Coordinates of C-alpha atoms and ligand atoms in Angstrom, one line a residue:
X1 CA 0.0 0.0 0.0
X2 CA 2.8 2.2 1.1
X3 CA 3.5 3.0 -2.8
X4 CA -0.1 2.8 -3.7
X5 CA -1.1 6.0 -7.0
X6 CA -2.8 8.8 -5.6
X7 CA -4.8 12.1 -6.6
X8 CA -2.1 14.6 -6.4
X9 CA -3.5 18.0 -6.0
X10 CA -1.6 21.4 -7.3
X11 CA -2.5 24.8 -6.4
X12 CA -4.8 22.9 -3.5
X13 CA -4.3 26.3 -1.1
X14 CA -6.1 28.4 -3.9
X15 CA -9.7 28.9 -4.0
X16 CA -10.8 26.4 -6.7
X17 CA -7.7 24.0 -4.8
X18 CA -9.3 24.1 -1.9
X19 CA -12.7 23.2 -3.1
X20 CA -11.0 20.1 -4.8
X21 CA -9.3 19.1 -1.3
X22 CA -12.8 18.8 0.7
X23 CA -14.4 17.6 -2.3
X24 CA -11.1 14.5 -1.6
X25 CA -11.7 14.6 1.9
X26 CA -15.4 13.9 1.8
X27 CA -14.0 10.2 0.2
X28 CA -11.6 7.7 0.4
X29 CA -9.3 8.1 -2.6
X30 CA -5.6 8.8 -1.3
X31 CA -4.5 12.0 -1.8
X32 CA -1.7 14.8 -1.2
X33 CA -2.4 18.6 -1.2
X34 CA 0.5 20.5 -2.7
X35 CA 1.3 24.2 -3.2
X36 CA 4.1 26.3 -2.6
X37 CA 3.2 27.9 1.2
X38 CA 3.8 25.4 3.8
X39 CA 1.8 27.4 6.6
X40 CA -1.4 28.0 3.9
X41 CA -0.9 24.1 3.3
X42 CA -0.9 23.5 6.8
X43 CA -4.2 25.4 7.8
X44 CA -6.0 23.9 4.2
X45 CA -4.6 20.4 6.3
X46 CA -6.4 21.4 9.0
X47 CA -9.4 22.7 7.9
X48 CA -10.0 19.5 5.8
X49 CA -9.8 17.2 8.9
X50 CA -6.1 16.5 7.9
X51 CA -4.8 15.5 5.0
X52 CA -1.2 14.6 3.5
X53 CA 0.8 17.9 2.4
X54 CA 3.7 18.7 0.4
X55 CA 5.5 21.7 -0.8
X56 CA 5.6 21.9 -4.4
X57 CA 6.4 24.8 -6.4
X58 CA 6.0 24.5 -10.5
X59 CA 8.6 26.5 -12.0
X60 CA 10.8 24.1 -10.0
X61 CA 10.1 21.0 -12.0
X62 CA 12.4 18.9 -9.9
X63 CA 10.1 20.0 -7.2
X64 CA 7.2 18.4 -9.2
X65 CA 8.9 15.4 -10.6
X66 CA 10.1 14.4 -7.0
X67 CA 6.4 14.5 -5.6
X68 CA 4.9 12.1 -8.6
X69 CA 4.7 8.2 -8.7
X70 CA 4.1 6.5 -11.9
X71 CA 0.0 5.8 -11.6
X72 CA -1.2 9.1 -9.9
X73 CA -3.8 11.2 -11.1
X74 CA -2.4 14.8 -10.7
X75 CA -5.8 17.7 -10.5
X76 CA -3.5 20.7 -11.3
X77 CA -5.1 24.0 -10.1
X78 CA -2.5 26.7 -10.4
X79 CA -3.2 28.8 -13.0
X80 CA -2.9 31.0 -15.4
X81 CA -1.8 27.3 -17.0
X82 CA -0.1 29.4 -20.1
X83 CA 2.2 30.9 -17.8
X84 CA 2.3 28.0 -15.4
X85 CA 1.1 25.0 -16.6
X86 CA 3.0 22.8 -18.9
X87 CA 5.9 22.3 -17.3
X88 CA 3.7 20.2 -15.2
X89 CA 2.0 18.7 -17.9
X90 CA 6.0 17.5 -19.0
X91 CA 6.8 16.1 -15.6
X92 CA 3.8 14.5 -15.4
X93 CA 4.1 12.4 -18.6
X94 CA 7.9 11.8 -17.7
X95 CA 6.9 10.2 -14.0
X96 CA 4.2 7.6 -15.8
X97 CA 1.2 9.7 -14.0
X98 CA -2.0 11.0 -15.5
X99 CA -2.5 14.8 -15.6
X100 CA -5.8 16.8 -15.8
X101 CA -6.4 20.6 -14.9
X102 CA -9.1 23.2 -14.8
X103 CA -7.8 25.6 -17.0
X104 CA -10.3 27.6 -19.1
X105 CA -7.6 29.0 -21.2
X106 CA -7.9 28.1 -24.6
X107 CA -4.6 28.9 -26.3
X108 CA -2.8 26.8 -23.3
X109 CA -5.4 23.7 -24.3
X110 CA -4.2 23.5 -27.9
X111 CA -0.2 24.3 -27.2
X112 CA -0.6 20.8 -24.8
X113 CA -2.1 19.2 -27.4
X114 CA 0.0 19.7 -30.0
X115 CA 3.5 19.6 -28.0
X116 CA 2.4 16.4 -25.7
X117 CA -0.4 14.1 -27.8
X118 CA 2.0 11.9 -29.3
X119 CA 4.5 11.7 -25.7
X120 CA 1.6 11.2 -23.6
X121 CA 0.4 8.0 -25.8
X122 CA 3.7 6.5 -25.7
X123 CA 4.3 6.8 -21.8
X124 CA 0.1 5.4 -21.7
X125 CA -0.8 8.0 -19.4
X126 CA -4.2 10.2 -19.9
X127 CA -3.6 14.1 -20.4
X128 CA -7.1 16.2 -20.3
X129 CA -7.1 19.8 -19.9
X130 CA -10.4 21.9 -18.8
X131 CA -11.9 19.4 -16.8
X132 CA -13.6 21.7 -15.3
X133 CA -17.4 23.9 -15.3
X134 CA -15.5 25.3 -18.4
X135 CA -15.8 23.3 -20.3
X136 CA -16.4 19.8 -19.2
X137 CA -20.1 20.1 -19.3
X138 CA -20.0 22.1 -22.7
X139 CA -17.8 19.0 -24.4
X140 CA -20.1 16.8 -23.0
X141 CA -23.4 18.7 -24.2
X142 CA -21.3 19.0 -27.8
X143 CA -20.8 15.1 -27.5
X144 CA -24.4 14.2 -27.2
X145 CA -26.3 16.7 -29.5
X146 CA -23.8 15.8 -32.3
X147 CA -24.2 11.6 -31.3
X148 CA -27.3 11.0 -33.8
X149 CA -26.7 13.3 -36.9
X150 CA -25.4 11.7 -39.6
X151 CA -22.3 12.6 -42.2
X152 CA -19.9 15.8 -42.0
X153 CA -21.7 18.2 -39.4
X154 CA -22.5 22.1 -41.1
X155 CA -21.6 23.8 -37.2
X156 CA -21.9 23.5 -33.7
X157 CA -22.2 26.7 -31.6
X158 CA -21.5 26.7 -27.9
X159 CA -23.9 29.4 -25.7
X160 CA -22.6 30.0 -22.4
X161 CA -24.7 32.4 -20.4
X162 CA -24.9 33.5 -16.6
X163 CA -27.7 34.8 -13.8
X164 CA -27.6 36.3 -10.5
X165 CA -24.2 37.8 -10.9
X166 CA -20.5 36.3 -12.1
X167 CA -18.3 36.4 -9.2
X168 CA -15.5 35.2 -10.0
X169 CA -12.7 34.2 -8.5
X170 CA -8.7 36.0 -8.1
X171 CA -7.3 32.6 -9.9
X172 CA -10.2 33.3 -13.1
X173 CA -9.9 36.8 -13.1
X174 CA -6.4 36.5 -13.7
X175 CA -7.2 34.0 -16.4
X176 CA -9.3 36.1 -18.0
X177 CA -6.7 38.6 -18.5
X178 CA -4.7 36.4 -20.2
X179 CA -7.7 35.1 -22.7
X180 CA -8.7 38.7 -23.2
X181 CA -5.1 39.7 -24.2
X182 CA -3.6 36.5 -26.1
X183 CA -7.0 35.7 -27.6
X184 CA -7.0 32.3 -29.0
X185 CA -8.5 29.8 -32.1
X186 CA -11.6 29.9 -33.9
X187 CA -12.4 26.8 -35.8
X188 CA -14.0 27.4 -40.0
X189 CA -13.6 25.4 -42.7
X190 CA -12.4 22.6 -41.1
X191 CA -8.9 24.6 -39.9
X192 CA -8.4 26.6 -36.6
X193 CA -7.0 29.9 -37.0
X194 CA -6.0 32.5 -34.5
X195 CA -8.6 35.0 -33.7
X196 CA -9.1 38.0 -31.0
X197 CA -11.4 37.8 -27.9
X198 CA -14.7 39.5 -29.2
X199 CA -14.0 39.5 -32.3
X200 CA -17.1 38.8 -33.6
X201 CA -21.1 39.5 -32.2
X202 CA -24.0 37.9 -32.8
X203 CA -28.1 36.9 -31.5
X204 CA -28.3 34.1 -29.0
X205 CA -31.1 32.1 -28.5
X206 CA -31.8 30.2 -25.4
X207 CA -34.2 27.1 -24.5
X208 CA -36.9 29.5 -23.9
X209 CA -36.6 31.3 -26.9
X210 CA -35.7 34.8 -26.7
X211 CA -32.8 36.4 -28.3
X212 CA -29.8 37.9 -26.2
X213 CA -26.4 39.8 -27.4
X214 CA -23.1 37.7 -27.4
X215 CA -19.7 37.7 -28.2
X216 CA -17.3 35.4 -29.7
X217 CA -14.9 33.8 -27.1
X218 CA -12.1 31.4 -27.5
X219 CA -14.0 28.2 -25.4
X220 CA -12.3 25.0 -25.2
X221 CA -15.1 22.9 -27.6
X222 CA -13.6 24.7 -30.2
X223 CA -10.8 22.9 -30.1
X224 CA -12.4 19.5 -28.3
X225 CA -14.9 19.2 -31.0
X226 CA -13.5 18.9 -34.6
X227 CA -11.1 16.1 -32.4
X228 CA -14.4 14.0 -32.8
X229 CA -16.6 14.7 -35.3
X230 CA -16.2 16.4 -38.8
X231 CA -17.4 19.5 -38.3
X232 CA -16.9 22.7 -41.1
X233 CA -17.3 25.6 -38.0
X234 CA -16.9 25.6 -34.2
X235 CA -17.8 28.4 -32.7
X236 CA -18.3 29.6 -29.3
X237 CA -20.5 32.7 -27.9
X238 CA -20.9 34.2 -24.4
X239 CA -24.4 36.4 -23.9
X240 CA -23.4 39.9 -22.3
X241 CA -25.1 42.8 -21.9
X242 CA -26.4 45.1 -24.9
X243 CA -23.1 47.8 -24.2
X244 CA -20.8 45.4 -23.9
X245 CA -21.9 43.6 -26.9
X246 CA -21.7 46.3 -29.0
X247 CA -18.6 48.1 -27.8
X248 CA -16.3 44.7 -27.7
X249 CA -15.9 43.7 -31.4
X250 CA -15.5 47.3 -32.1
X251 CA -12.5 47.6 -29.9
X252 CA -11.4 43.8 -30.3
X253 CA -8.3 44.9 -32.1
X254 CA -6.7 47.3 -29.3
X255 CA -7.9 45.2 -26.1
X256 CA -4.8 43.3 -26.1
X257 CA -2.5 46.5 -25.9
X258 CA -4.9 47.9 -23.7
X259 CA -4.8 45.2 -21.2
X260 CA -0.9 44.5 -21.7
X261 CA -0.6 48.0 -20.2
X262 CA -3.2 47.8 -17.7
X263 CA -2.2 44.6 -16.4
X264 CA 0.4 45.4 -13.7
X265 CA -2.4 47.6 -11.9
X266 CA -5.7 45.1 -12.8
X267 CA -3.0 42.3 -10.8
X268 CA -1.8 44.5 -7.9
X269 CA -5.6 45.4 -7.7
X270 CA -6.5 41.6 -7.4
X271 CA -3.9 40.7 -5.0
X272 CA -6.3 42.8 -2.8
X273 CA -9.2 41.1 -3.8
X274 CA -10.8 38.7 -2.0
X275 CA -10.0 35.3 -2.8
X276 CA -13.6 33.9 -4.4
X277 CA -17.1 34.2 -4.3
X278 CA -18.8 33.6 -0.8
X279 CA -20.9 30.7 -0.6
X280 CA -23.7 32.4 -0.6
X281 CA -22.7 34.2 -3.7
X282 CA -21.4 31.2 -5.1
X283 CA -25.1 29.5 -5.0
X284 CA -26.9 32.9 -6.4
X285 CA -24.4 32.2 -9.5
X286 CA -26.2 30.4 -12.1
X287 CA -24.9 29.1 -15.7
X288 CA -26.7 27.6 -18.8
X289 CA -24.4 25.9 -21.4
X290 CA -25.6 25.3 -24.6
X291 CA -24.6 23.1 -28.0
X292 CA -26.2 23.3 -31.2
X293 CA -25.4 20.8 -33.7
X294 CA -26.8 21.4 -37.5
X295 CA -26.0 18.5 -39.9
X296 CA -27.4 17.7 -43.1
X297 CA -31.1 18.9 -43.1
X298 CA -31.2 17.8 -39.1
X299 CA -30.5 19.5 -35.9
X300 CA -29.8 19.1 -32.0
X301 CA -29.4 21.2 -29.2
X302 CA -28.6 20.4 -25.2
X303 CA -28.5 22.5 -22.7
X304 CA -27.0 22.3 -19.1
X305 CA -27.9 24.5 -16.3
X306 CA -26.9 24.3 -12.6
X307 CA -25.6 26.7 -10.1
X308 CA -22.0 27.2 -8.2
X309 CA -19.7 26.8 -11.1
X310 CA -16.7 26.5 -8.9
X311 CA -18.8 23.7 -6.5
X312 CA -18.9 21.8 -9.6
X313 CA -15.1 22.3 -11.1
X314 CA -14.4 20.9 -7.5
X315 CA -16.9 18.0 -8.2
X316 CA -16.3 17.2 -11.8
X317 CA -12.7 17.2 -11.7
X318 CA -12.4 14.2 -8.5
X319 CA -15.1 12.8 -10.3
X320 CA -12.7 12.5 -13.4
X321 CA -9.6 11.9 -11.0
X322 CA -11.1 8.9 -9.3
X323 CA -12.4 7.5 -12.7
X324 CA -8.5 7.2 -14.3
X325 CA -7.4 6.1 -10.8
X326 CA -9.6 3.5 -10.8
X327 CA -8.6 2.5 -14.0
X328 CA -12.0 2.9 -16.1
X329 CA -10.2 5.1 -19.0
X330 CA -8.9 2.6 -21.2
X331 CA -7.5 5.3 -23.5
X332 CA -4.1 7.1 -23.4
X333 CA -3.1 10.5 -24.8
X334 CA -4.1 14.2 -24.8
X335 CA -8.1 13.5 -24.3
X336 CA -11.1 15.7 -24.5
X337 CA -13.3 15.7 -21.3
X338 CA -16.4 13.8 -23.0
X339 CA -13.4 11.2 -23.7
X340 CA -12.2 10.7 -20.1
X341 CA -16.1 11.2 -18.9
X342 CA -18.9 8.6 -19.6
X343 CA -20.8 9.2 -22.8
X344 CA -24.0 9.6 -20.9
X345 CA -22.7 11.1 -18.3
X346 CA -24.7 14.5 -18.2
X347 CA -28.2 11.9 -18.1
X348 CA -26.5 10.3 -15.2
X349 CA -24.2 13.2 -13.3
X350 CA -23.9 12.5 -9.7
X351 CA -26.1 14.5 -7.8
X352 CA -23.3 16.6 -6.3
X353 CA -23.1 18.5 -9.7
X354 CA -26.9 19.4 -8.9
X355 CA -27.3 20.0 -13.1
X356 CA -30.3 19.7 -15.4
X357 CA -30.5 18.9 -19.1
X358 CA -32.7 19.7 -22.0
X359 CA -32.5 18.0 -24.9
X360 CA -34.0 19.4 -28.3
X361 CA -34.4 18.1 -31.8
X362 CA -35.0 20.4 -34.9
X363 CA -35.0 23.5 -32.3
X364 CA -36.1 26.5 -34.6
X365 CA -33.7 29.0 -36.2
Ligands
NAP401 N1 -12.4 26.2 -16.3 C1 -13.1 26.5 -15.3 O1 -14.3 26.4 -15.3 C2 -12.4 27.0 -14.0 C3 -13.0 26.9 -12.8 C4 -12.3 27.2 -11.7 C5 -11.0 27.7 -11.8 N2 -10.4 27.7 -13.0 C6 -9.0 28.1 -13.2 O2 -8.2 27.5 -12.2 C7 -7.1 28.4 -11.9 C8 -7.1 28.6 -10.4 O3 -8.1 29.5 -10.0 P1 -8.2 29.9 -8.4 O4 -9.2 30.9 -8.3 O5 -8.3 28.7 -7.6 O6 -6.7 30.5 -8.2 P2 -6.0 30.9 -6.9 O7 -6.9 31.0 -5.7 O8 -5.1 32.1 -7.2 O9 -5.0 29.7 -6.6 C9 -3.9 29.4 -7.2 C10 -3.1 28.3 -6.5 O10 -1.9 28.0 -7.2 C11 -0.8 28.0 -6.3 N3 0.3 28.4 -7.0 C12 0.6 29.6 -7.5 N4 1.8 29.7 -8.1 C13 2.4 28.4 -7.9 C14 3.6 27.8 -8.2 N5 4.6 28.5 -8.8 N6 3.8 26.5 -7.8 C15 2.8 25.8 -7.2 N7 1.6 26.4 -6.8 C16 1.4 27.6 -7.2 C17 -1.3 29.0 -5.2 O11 -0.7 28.7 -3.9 P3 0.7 29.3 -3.4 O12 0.7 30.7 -3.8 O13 0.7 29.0 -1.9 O14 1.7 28.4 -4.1 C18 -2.8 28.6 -5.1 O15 -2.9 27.4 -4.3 C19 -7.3 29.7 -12.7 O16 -6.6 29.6 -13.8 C20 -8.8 29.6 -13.0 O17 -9.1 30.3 -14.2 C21 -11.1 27.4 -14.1

């Protein structure tokens, strides 16, 4: 036993971490907490009913590779993952142990899978990026309205859309800069090519029908979905309000420069910030995902809604973890999340994710 694989958690002392560590404590799955503050690991140790700890900091690789056995499942939460992330990714695939993260940045999802796809096969370890809210559920609502239409899909658009406010936390925030000024890939014509956040707007429609004003975003299924099915255009849209949807393809071009210079400010400003959302806030915060799929004269559309975003990255990802520990992903390489999560696993979602689905066929234009 005393070798035994484990769920190795990085970035457990941050606020999604931390989530992830009581989600492990509520079960039995061995597991280690690591980050790079002993005393914050300590208290998270503590507050968790005690747990095993370790110091690990990531732009010390031989501070990862010394923590990992060959077998363990490694939930990375330190982000922003382009800045930090795949030198983890690297020592993971080197130690023999699985790796998946809850990035939500895109640009960092398709430099793993180009750079690693081929290494992480050949060491037989599963790689998945964005197991997470964003955009776990999303691939997964792809997966299943694109399952029964037939022949080289015309499009699939992802919706994502919020209520009751968008608190998000220091670790997204910071994230968010990073999307907003990299930008990332849009998928047309069967290719990706590089394209800027809110580039583009356009008319939304939701399950119950009304139209709403949305920008293009660089989402992870634009990358996740052509990897399954032939698809001529991925595209991905998040509703905002009526301002912001007119004002943000308009200035598209400059908002990298403008938050390049902004950014030392925006980050000493959110070092002050608190951490996350309150758990109160964090249960007024409500989400609805949405695929459409149009084939050849046919069409689908699902759409998940839940609340707590962050309650379910927390859930999802040890719900993924324990499923490669346990040896029920047969598959090795850089996966999507609908490839490392049950086909029907939205119908069947533990109850922790507390999610509800919709399912339409030929949903009006
Ligand atoms: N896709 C989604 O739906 C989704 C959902 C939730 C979160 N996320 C993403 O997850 C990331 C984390 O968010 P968060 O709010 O939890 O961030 P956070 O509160 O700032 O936590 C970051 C964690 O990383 C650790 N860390 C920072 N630098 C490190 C280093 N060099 N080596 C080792 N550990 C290091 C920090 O602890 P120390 O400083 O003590 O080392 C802390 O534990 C963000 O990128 C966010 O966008 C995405």
């Amino acid at each position: 036993m005393k070798n035994a694989a484990r769920v190795v958690v990085i970035g457990a002392t941050g606020f999604t971490g931390t989530l992830v560590a009581h989600e492990l404590a509520a079960g039995e799955t061995p597991h280690l907490l690591t980050a790079r503050s002993p005393e914050r690991l300590a208290a998270l140790a503590q507050r968790v009913g005690g747990a095993e700890t370790r110091r690990v900091d990531v732009t010390d690789p031989g501070s990862v590779a010394a923590t990992l056995r060959p077998g363990d499942v490694v939930i990375n939460c330190a982000g922003p993952f382009t800045d930090l992330g795949e030198p983890v990714v690297d020592a993971c695939i080197r130690a023999g142990a699985h790796y998946l993260d809850t990035t939500g940045e895109q640009r960092f999802m398709k430099r793993i899978l180009d750079r690693y796809s081929e290494a992480a096969r050949g060491a037989g370890v599963v790689v998945v990026n964005a197991m997470a809210f964003e955009y776990a559920l999303g691939d997964c609502a792809a997966a299943l309205a694109t399952a029964e239409l037939a022949g080289p899909l015309r499009s699939v658009d992802m919706v994502y859309a919020w209520g009751g406010g968008t608190d998000a936390s220091r670790g997204t925030r910071l994230s968010v800069l990073r999307v907003v000024r990299d930008g990332g890939w849009a998928y047309s014509e069967g290719g990706w090519v590089r394209q800027r956040t809110g580039a583009e707007r356009r008319t939304v429609r939701l399950p119950d029908g009304r139209g709403r004003p949305a920008i293009w975003f660089p989402a992870g299924e634009i990358l996740t979905v052509p990897r399954r099915s032939r698809v001529e255009r991925v595209s991905a849209w998040m509703v905002t309000g009526p301002a912001m949807a007119a004002v943000v393809p308009l200035a598209a071009p400059v908002l990298p420069t403008l938050v390049r210079a902004a950014e030392p400010v925006a980050k000493w400003l959110l070092q002050r910030a608190p951490e996350g959302p309150t758990p109160d806030a964090r249960q007024r915060s409500s989400f609805r995902i949405r695929a459409e799929a149009r084939g050849a004269g046919a069409r689908n559309a699902v759409t998940v809604e839940g609340v707590d975003p962050y309650g379910v990255t927390a859930a999802i990802a040890v719900h993924a973890a324990r499923r490669i520990l346990d040896g029920e992903v047969q598959v090795a390489g850089v996966l999507t999340p609908a490839q490392v999560l049950r086909a029907d696993e939205l119908h069947n979602a533990p109850q922790s994710w507390g999610i509800t689905l919709q399912e339409e066929r030929e949903f009006p234009d």
